[in-house]
């Protein structure tokens, strides 16, 4: 049985994280400014009309949605760029020929992308405390959802990075699919506020389950059960892993 190449995984993981360190101010400043703007627009303008949602002040209610919005987009972006850039420059051959298995390479890239996303999520959480009083009723589950969502969408982003043939394609799915689904997935409202037809339609939006589970960890309430949220997240991770296993077995689009 081959031993796990921990040294190789750690080296690739550190290399990927070093890219974030070089742009640390941009990585931190952007979510802080964006979060502040969301609170100004949604918290002040809409919050003045919607004082509470389910017994939670509107400003506090949107915090999990804000974190989830950044978590999804950052996870996809970090992972997709991480694997696409070696394809673009031709250095992918060094990774493919290195003494790393497919699982080890994916663990390094996805681990680095998820780490950066989690750090940004925590920065947004800290920023939010400057605007509204927060409570986290289930801190362990909050961390669990934070990690699981980051890993899930980092895996998804990794697949997008392999699929993409240009920088334009890298932005297609996050911009045209993921972001709209997040805005329509209860990030800034409860789907219980919608008419019956649209509430039922929203249940087919996968982001609803992510936002609901994460919000439950804060306030003990969500639009769907926490079991459904966990089941969807687990299923999504399993599906991404299945696709990646197929990609590495067939070599689909791994070469530039």
GROMACS .gro file of C-alpha atoms in nm:
model
  256
    1UNK     CA    1   0.000   0.000   0.000
    2UNK     CA    2   0.136   0.342  -0.099
    3UNK     CA    3   0.196   0.582   0.188
    4UNK     CA    4   0.033   0.920   0.194
    5UNK     CA    5   0.273   1.185   0.065
    6UNK     CA    6   0.210   1.432   0.345
    7UNK     CA    7   0.516   1.640   0.254
    8UNK     CA    8   0.401   1.682  -0.105
    9UNK     CA    9   0.046   1.773  -0.003
   10UNK     CA   10   0.176   2.026   0.251
   11UNK     CA   11   0.414   2.184  -0.002
   12UNK     CA   12   0.139   2.229  -0.263
   13UNK     CA   13  -0.104   2.350   0.004
   14UNK     CA   14   0.144   2.615   0.126
   15UNK     CA   15   0.219   2.726  -0.229
   16UNK     CA   16  -0.150   2.783  -0.297
   17UNK     CA   17  -0.194   2.974   0.029
   18UNK     CA   18   0.104   3.194  -0.056
   19UNK     CA   19  -0.096   3.341  -0.345
   20UNK     CA   20  -0.349   3.470  -0.093
   21UNK     CA   21  -0.074   3.618   0.124
   22UNK     CA   22   0.054   3.822  -0.171
   23UNK     CA   23  -0.291   3.979  -0.205
   24UNK     CA   24  -0.378   3.986   0.163
   25UNK     CA   25  -0.506   4.343   0.168
   26UNK     CA   26  -0.731   4.285  -0.130
   27UNK     CA   27  -0.851   3.954   0.016
   28UNK     CA   28  -0.943   4.116   0.347
   29UNK     CA   29  -1.045   4.466   0.238
   30UNK     CA   30  -1.289   4.352  -0.032
   31UNK     CA   31  -1.519   4.144   0.193
   32UNK     CA   32  -1.507   4.406   0.469
   33UNK     CA   33  -1.610   4.688   0.234
   34UNK     CA   34  -1.870   4.470   0.060
   35UNK     CA   35  -2.020   4.364   0.393
   36UNK     CA   36  -2.041   4.725   0.507
   37UNK     CA   37  -2.218   4.821   0.184
   38UNK     CA   38  -2.467   4.537   0.221
   39UNK     CA   39  -2.551   4.654   0.571
   40UNK     CA   40  -2.593   5.011   0.450
   41UNK     CA   41  -2.820   4.911   0.161
   42UNK     CA   42  -3.008   4.612   0.301
   43UNK     CA   43  -2.976   4.677   0.672
   44UNK     CA   44  -3.073   5.044   0.658
   45UNK     CA   45  -3.299   5.074   0.356
   46UNK     CA   46  -3.485   4.744   0.384
   47UNK     CA   47  -3.430   4.696   0.756
   48UNK     CA   48  -3.626   5.013   0.824
   49UNK     CA   49  -3.929   4.845   0.663
   50UNK     CA   50  -3.869   4.488   0.786
   51UNK     CA   51  -3.783   4.513   1.153
   52UNK     CA   52  -3.776   4.142   1.237
   53UNK     CA   53  -3.785   3.807   1.062
   54UNK     CA   54  -3.883   3.517   1.285
   55UNK     CA   55  -3.806   3.718   1.596
   56UNK     CA   56  -3.458   3.814   1.471
   57UNK     CA   57  -3.371   4.171   1.373
   58UNK     CA   58  -3.335   4.202   0.997
   59UNK     CA   59  -2.975   4.322   1.021
   60UNK     CA   60  -2.878   4.012   1.219
   61UNK     CA   61  -3.097   3.788   1.000
   62UNK     CA   62  -2.900   3.863   0.683
   63UNK     CA   63  -2.556   3.793   0.835
   64UNK     CA   64  -2.557   3.416   0.759
   65UNK     CA   65  -2.670   3.494   0.405
   66UNK     CA   66  -2.391   3.747   0.358
   67UNK     CA   67  -2.132   3.499   0.481
   68UNK     CA   68  -2.274   3.223   0.261
   69UNK     CA   69  -2.273   3.449  -0.046
   70UNK     CA   70  -1.904   3.523  -0.004
   71UNK     CA   71  -1.826   3.165   0.096
   72UNK     CA   72  -1.974   3.021  -0.223
   73UNK     CA   73  -1.818   3.270  -0.462
   74UNK     CA   74  -1.478   3.272  -0.293
   75UNK     CA   75  -1.457   2.893  -0.270
   76UNK     CA   76  -1.534   2.852  -0.639
   77UNK     CA   77  -1.301   3.134  -0.742
   78UNK     CA   78  -1.006   3.021  -0.531
   79UNK     CA   79  -1.023   2.656  -0.637
   80UNK     CA   80  -1.097   2.718  -1.006
   81UNK     CA   81  -0.813   2.968  -1.050
   82UNK     CA   82  -0.580   2.744  -0.850
   83UNK     CA   83  -0.606   2.455  -1.098
   84UNK     CA   84  -0.675   2.657  -1.413
   85UNK     CA   85  -0.360   2.868  -1.390
   86UNK     CA   86  -0.122   2.567  -1.412
   87UNK     CA   87  -0.318   2.453  -1.719
   88UNK     CA   88  -0.289   2.800  -1.870
   89UNK     CA   89   0.087   2.826  -1.811
   90UNK     CA   90   0.163   2.463  -1.890
   91UNK     CA   91   0.297   2.382  -1.543
   92UNK     CA   92   0.017   2.128  -1.498
   93UNK     CA   93   0.262   1.868  -1.630
   94UNK     CA   94   0.482   1.919  -1.322
   95UNK     CA   95   0.184   1.845  -1.098
   96UNK     CA   96   0.075   1.542  -1.300
   97UNK     CA   97   0.428   1.399  -1.296
   98UNK     CA   98   0.492   1.476  -0.928
   99UNK     CA   99   0.480   1.190  -0.675
  100UNK     CA  100   0.127   1.288  -0.576
  101UNK     CA  101  -0.186   1.083  -0.624
  102UNK     CA  102  -0.504   1.240  -0.757
  103UNK     CA  103  -0.651   1.242  -0.406
  104UNK     CA  104  -0.344   1.415  -0.265
  105UNK     CA  105  -0.341   1.683  -0.537
  106UNK     CA  106  -0.713   1.753  -0.491
  107UNK     CA  107  -0.672   1.762  -0.111
  108UNK     CA  108  -0.397   2.026  -0.141
  109UNK     CA  109  -0.581   2.250  -0.387
  110UNK     CA  110  -0.923   2.216  -0.227
  111UNK     CA  111  -0.778   2.244   0.123
  112UNK     CA  112  -0.604   2.572   0.037
  113UNK     CA  113  -0.913   2.715  -0.135
  114UNK     CA  114  -1.138   2.614   0.155
  115UNK     CA  115  -0.895   2.762   0.409
  116UNK     CA  116  -0.898   3.099   0.232
  117UNK     CA  117  -1.278   3.095   0.206
  118UNK     CA  118  -1.321   3.009   0.574
  119UNK     CA  119  -1.084   3.291   0.671
  120UNK     CA  120  -1.286   3.538   0.463
  121UNK     CA  121  -1.609   3.407   0.614
  122UNK     CA  122  -1.471   3.471   0.963
  123UNK     CA  123  -1.361   3.821   0.859
  124UNK     CA  124  -1.715   3.894   0.741
  125UNK     CA  125  -1.855   3.753   1.067
  126UNK     CA  126  -1.624   3.979   1.268
  127UNK     CA  127  -1.720   4.278   1.052
  128UNK     CA  128  -2.090   4.206   1.100
  129UNK     CA  129  -2.052   4.226   1.478
  130UNK     CA  130  -1.962   4.593   1.435
  131UNK     CA  131  -2.305   4.661   1.284
  132UNK     CA  132  -2.549   4.430   1.463
  133UNK     CA  133  -2.558   4.222   1.782
  134UNK     CA  134  -2.519   3.854   1.696
  135UNK     CA  135  -2.581   3.531   1.876
  136UNK     CA  136  -2.465   3.186   1.771
  137UNK     CA  137  -2.679   2.920   1.938
  138UNK     CA  138  -2.492   2.625   1.786
  139UNK     CA  139  -2.127   2.731   1.742
  140UNK     CA  140  -2.003   2.378   1.667
  141UNK     CA  141  -2.257   2.337   1.389
  142UNK     CA  142  -2.176   2.685   1.263
  143UNK     CA  143  -1.813   2.585   1.219
  144UNK     CA  144  -1.920   2.252   1.068
  145UNK     CA  145  -2.142   2.419   0.807
  146UNK     CA  146  -1.867   2.673   0.738
  147UNK     CA  147  -1.615   2.397   0.668
  148UNK     CA  148  -1.851   2.165   0.479
  149UNK     CA  149  -1.978   2.443   0.251
  150UNK     CA  150  -1.626   2.569   0.180
  151UNK     CA  151  -1.505   2.218   0.094
  152UNK     CA  152  -1.812   2.141  -0.116
  153UNK     CA  153  -1.785   2.450  -0.334
  154UNK     CA  154  -1.407   2.435  -0.349
  155UNK     CA  155  -1.451   2.088  -0.501
  156UNK     CA  156  -1.707   2.235  -0.739
  157UNK     CA  157  -1.469   2.519  -0.826
  158UNK     CA  158  -1.190   2.269  -0.889
  159UNK     CA  159  -1.414   2.096  -1.144
  160UNK     CA  160  -1.492   2.430  -1.307
  161UNK     CA  161  -1.118   2.508  -1.328
  162UNK     CA  162  -1.056   2.181  -1.509
  163UNK     CA  163  -1.355   2.232  -1.739
  164UNK     CA  164  -1.277   2.594  -1.833
  165UNK     CA  165  -1.078   2.669  -2.145
  166UNK     CA  166  -1.052   3.044  -2.086
  167UNK     CA  167  -1.065   3.300  -1.807
  168UNK     CA  168  -1.408   3.402  -1.934
  169UNK     CA  169  -1.544   3.053  -1.877
  170UNK     CA  170  -1.414   3.060  -1.519
  171UNK     CA  171  -1.657   3.341  -1.442
  172UNK     CA  172  -1.961   3.207  -1.628
  173UNK     CA  173  -2.099   2.962  -1.371
  174UNK     CA  174  -2.028   3.176  -1.059
  175UNK     CA  175  -2.172   3.491  -1.220
  176UNK     CA  176  -2.469   3.349  -1.409
  177UNK     CA  177  -2.570   3.057  -1.189
  178UNK     CA  178  -2.426   3.056  -0.835
  179UNK     CA  179  -2.473   3.426  -0.749
  180UNK     CA  180  -2.835   3.446  -0.876
  181UNK     CA  181  -2.921   3.122  -0.694
  182UNK     CA  182  -2.775   3.270  -0.375
  183UNK     CA  183  -2.981   3.588  -0.402
  184UNK     CA  184  -3.291   3.378  -0.471
  185UNK     CA  185  -3.202   3.123  -0.204
  186UNK     CA  186  -3.315   3.308   0.104
  187UNK     CA  187  -2.988   3.489   0.174
  188UNK     CA  188  -3.169   3.816   0.244
  189UNK     CA  189  -3.518   3.691   0.323
  190UNK     CA  190  -3.704   3.386   0.450
  191UNK     CA  191  -3.874   3.180   0.182
  192UNK     CA  192  -4.169   3.157   0.423
  193UNK     CA  193  -4.236   3.519   0.325
  194UNK     CA  194  -4.303   3.414  -0.035
  195UNK     CA  195  -4.639   3.310  -0.185
  196UNK     CA  196  -4.701   2.932  -0.170
  197UNK     CA  197  -4.606   2.868  -0.535
  198UNK     CA  198  -4.274   3.052  -0.514
  199UNK     CA  199  -4.195   2.897  -0.177
  200UNK     CA  200  -4.237   2.552  -0.329
  201UNK     CA  201  -4.028   2.653  -0.629
  202UNK     CA  202  -3.753   2.779  -0.396
  203UNK     CA  203  -3.718   2.432  -0.247
  204UNK     CA  204  -3.561   2.325  -0.577
  205UNK     CA  205  -3.287   2.584  -0.527
  206UNK     CA  206  -2.991   2.403  -0.365
  207UNK     CA  207  -2.861   2.721  -0.203
  208UNK     CA  208  -3.175   2.737   0.013
  209UNK     CA  209  -3.052   2.431   0.203
  210UNK     CA  210  -2.705   2.578   0.258
  211UNK     CA  211  -2.829   2.916   0.378
  212UNK     CA  212  -3.101   2.760   0.593
  213UNK     CA  213  -2.865   2.522   0.771
  214UNK     CA  214  -2.611   2.795   0.833
  215UNK     CA  215  -2.879   3.034   0.965
  216UNK     CA  216  -3.011   2.760   1.192
  217UNK     CA  217  -2.668   2.736   1.356
  218UNK     CA  218  -2.700   3.106   1.447
  219UNK     CA  219  -3.063   3.143   1.554
  220UNK     CA  220  -3.200   2.790   1.582
  221UNK     CA  221  -3.440   2.841   1.292
  222UNK     CA  222  -3.429   2.782   0.918
  223UNK     CA  223  -3.649   2.750   0.613
  224UNK     CA  224  -3.586   2.374   0.591
  225UNK     CA  225  -3.480   2.117   0.847
  226UNK     CA  226  -3.115   2.101   0.948
  227UNK     CA  227  -3.117   1.731   0.852
  228UNK     CA  228  -3.211   1.825   0.495
  229UNK     CA  229  -2.933   2.085   0.487
  230UNK     CA  230  -2.673   1.835   0.605
  231UNK     CA  231  -2.801   1.569   0.364
  232UNK     CA  232  -2.778   1.804   0.066
  233UNK     CA  233  -2.429   1.925   0.155
  234UNK     CA  234  -2.305   1.569   0.199
  235UNK     CA  235  -2.467   1.461  -0.128
  236UNK     CA  236  -2.312   1.755  -0.312
  237UNK     CA  237  -1.963   1.670  -0.180
  238UNK     CA  238  -2.010   1.305  -0.283
  239UNK     CA  239  -2.122   1.407  -0.634
  240UNK     CA  240  -1.821   1.638  -0.680
  241UNK     CA  241  -1.584   1.365  -0.562
  242UNK     CA  242  -1.741   1.119  -0.806
  243UNK     CA  243  -1.690   1.362  -1.093
  244UNK     CA  244  -1.327   1.424  -0.992
  245UNK     CA  245  -1.257   1.051  -0.972
  246UNK     CA  246  -1.388   1.017  -1.328
  247UNK     CA  247  -1.181   1.315  -1.446
  248UNK     CA  248  -0.854   1.179  -1.310
  249UNK     CA  249  -0.925   0.830  -1.440
  250UNK     CA  250  -0.996   0.954  -1.792
  251UNK     CA  251  -0.763   1.257  -1.795
  252UNK     CA  252  -1.044   1.477  -1.928
  253UNK     CA  253  -0.920   1.832  -1.988
  254UNK     CA  254  -0.630   1.795  -1.748
  255UNK     CA  255  -0.390   1.908  -2.018
  256UNK     CA  256  -0.387   2.262  -2.162
   0.00000   0.00000   0.00000
